[in-house]
Amino acid sequence: MDEEEMITELSAMAEWNNFAASLVMQYRSKGDLSQKQWDAAERTILNVQAKALFRKEMSRTVDVSRIKDLLETAKVKKPVFRAAELAFSLAPLHGKNAGAVYVKRGPDYQGKIMEGQFIPVSSCQSDTADAVVRVAGDPRGQAVQHGRETGRCSCCGRELTDPVSIEMGIGPVCIANWGL
């Protein structure tokens, strides 16, 4: 990549990447960058391109309507639906991601489902996208499987102690509150 192409790439990133913006400003004011700056610019561009490729490879088209319906109709304050080692929750109604469903694995944010597309973060685990599609296709079945495998309710996360609840994967209170 020649210098002009690199400056064009950096300029495209300058709006959201402060480092790219500083390199573009330096180039425009002095007409050149040091060798270390050119090397850093190239690494930055390659890193951004790699992340974009990762997101493209990991993103999936997914009909999240069944999960979203569960979360929106649950009679609890902040609903979280658990299945396939994942936790699904609604984005706040008044944020930039309004309408999205957030996806976490344990404490780690994996990405969001927005406008029918799972959009992973760069630290997303490799099997998360496929698990999202699997859960979206059969939330009830995946909830039952989750409860049986973990011994925890798929809706509230509490330990299941009753054999019937363990078999169903969901506690009796959550069945009533979640309409499952």
Coordinates of C-alpha atoms in Angstrom, one line a residue:
M1 CA 0.0 0.0 0.0
D2 CA 1.5 3.3 -1.0
E3 CA 1.5 6.5 1.2
E4 CA -1.5 8.1 -0.6
E5 CA -3.6 4.9 -0.1
M6 CA -2.7 4.8 3.5
I7 CA -3.7 8.4 4.1
T8 CA -7.0 7.7 2.4
E9 CA -7.6 4.7 4.6
L10 CA -6.6 6.6 7.7
S11 CA -8.9 9.5 6.7
A12 CA -11.8 7.1 6.5
M13 CA -11.0 5.9 10.1
A14 CA -10.3 9.4 11.5
E15 CA -13.9 10.0 12.5
W16 CA -13.9 7.2 15.1
N17 CA -10.2 6.5 15.6
N18 CA -8.2 9.2 17.3
F19 CA -4.8 7.7 16.4
A20 CA -5.7 7.7 12.7
A21 CA -7.0 11.3 13.0
S22 CA -3.7 12.4 14.6
L23 CA -1.6 10.8 11.8
V24 CA -3.8 12.4 9.1
M25 CA -3.4 15.8 10.8
Q26 CA 0.4 15.3 11.1
Y27 CA 0.6 14.3 7.4
R28 CA -1.4 17.3 6.3
S29 CA 0.5 19.8 8.4
K30 CA 4.1 18.5 7.8
G31 CA 3.6 16.7 4.4
D32 CA 5.1 13.4 5.7
L33 CA 5.3 11.0 8.6
S34 CA 8.3 9.4 10.2
Q35 CA 9.1 5.7 9.4
K36 CA 7.7 4.7 12.8
Q37 CA 4.5 6.5 12.1
W38 CA 4.1 4.9 8.7
D39 CA 4.7 1.5 10.3
A40 CA 2.1 2.2 13.0
A41 CA -0.3 3.5 10.4
E42 CA 0.1 0.3 8.4
R43 CA -0.4 -1.9 11.5
T44 CA -3.5 0.1 12.4
I45 CA -5.0 -0.3 9.0
L46 CA -4.3 -4.0 8.9
N47 CA -5.8 -4.4 12.4
V48 CA -9.0 -2.6 11.4
Q49 CA -9.2 -4.7 8.2
A50 CA -8.7 -7.9 10.2
K51 CA -11.4 -7.0 12.7
A52 CA -13.8 -6.1 9.9
L53 CA -13.1 -9.5 8.2
F54 CA -13.7 -11.3 11.5
R55 CA -17.0 -9.5 12.0
K56 CA -18.1 -10.4 8.5
E57 CA -17.1 -14.1 9.0
M58 CA -18.8 -14.3 12.4
S59 CA -21.9 -12.4 11.7
R60 CA -25.1 -14.4 11.0
T61 CA -28.5 -13.6 9.8
V62 CA -30.9 -14.6 12.6
D63 CA -34.6 -14.2 13.3
V64 CA -34.5 -13.2 16.9
S65 CA -38.3 -12.5 17.1
R66 CA -39.0 -15.5 19.4
I67 CA -36.3 -14.5 21.9
K68 CA -37.4 -10.9 21.7
D69 CA -41.0 -11.8 22.3
L70 CA -39.9 -13.8 25.4
L71 CA -37.9 -10.9 26.8
E72 CA -40.6 -8.3 26.0
T73 CA -43.5 -10.2 27.5
A74 CA -41.7 -11.5 30.6
K75 CA -43.3 -10.2 33.8
V76 CA -40.0 -9.4 35.4
K77 CA -38.0 -6.1 35.7
K78 CA -34.9 -6.9 33.7
P79 CA -35.4 -10.2 31.9
V80 CA -32.4 -12.3 30.9
F81 CA -33.0 -15.5 28.9
R82 CA -30.3 -18.2 29.2
A83 CA -29.6 -21.0 26.8
A84 CA -26.6 -22.7 25.2
E85 CA -24.2 -21.0 27.6
L86 CA -25.5 -17.6 26.4
A87 CA -27.5 -14.9 28.1
F88 CA -29.9 -12.7 26.0
S89 CA -31.2 -9.3 27.2
L90 CA -32.9 -6.3 25.6
A91 CA -30.9 -3.1 24.9
P92 CA -32.3 0.0 26.6
L93 CA -35.2 1.5 24.7
H94 CA -33.6 5.0 24.6
G95 CA -30.0 4.1 23.7
K96 CA -28.2 3.9 20.4
N97 CA -29.0 0.2 20.2
A98 CA -32.7 0.4 20.9
G99 CA -34.4 -2.7 19.6
A100 CA -31.3 -4.8 19.8
V101 CA -30.8 -8.0 21.8
Y102 CA -27.5 -8.2 23.7
V103 CA -25.7 -11.5 23.9
K104 CA -23.3 -12.5 26.7
R105 CA -21.4 -15.7 27.5
G106 CA -20.7 -15.7 31.2
P107 CA -19.6 -12.2 32.0
D108 CA -18.3 -11.6 28.5
Y109 CA -20.2 -9.5 26.0
Q110 CA -20.3 -11.3 22.7
G111 CA -22.2 -9.0 20.5
K112 CA -25.7 -7.9 19.6
I113 CA -28.6 -8.9 17.4
M114 CA -29.9 -6.0 15.5
E115 CA -32.1 -5.8 12.4
G116 CA -31.9 -9.5 11.9
Q117 CA -28.1 -9.7 12.1
F118 CA -25.8 -11.0 14.8
I119 CA -23.0 -8.5 15.1
P120 CA -20.1 -9.9 17.1
V121 CA -17.4 -8.0 19.0
S122 CA -13.8 -8.8 18.2
S123 CA -13.4 -10.9 21.4
C124 CA -16.5 -13.0 20.5
Q125 CA -15.9 -16.8 20.9
S126 CA -15.8 -18.7 17.6
D127 CA -18.9 -20.8 18.3
T128 CA -21.2 -18.1 19.7
A129 CA -22.7 -17.1 16.3
D130 CA -23.9 -20.6 15.6
A131 CA -25.2 -20.9 19.2
V132 CA -27.2 -17.7 18.7
V133 CA -28.8 -19.1 15.5
R134 CA -29.6 -22.4 17.3
V135 CA -31.2 -20.7 20.3
A136 CA -33.2 -18.3 18.1
G137 CA -34.6 -21.2 16.1
D138 CA -35.9 -23.0 19.2
P139 CA -35.8 -20.9 22.4
R140 CA -38.1 -23.2 24.4
G141 CA -36.2 -26.4 23.4
Q142 CA -32.8 -24.7 24.1
A143 CA -34.1 -23.4 27.5
V144 CA -35.1 -26.9 28.5
Q145 CA -31.8 -28.3 27.4
H146 CA -29.9 -25.5 29.3
G147 CA -31.9 -26.2 32.5
R148 CA -31.3 -29.9 32.3
E149 CA -27.5 -29.6 31.6
T150 CA -26.8 -26.9 34.2
G151 CA -29.5 -27.5 36.8
R152 CA -30.3 -23.8 36.6
C153 CA -33.4 -22.0 35.5
S154 CA -33.1 -20.6 32.0
C155 CA -35.0 -17.5 33.0
C156 CA -33.9 -16.5 36.5
G157 CA -30.7 -18.5 36.8
R158 CA -31.6 -20.0 40.1
E159 CA -30.7 -23.6 41.0
L160 CA -33.5 -26.0 40.1
T161 CA -34.3 -28.5 42.9
D162 CA -37.6 -30.0 42.0
P163 CA -37.3 -33.0 39.6
V164 CA -40.2 -31.7 37.4
S165 CA -38.5 -28.3 37.2
I166 CA -35.2 -29.9 36.3
E167 CA -36.9 -31.9 33.6
M168 CA -38.6 -28.8 32.2
G169 CA -35.4 -26.7 32.6
I170 CA -37.5 -23.8 34.1
G171 CA -38.8 -23.2 37.6
P172 CA -42.6 -23.0 38.2
V173 CA -42.5 -19.2 39.0
C174 CA -40.6 -18.5 35.8
I175 CA -43.0 -20.6 33.7
A176 CA -45.8 -18.3 34.9
N177 CA -43.8 -15.1 34.5
W178 CA -42.3 -15.9 31.1
G179 CA -45.2 -17.7 29.5
L180 CA -43.1 -20.7 28.5

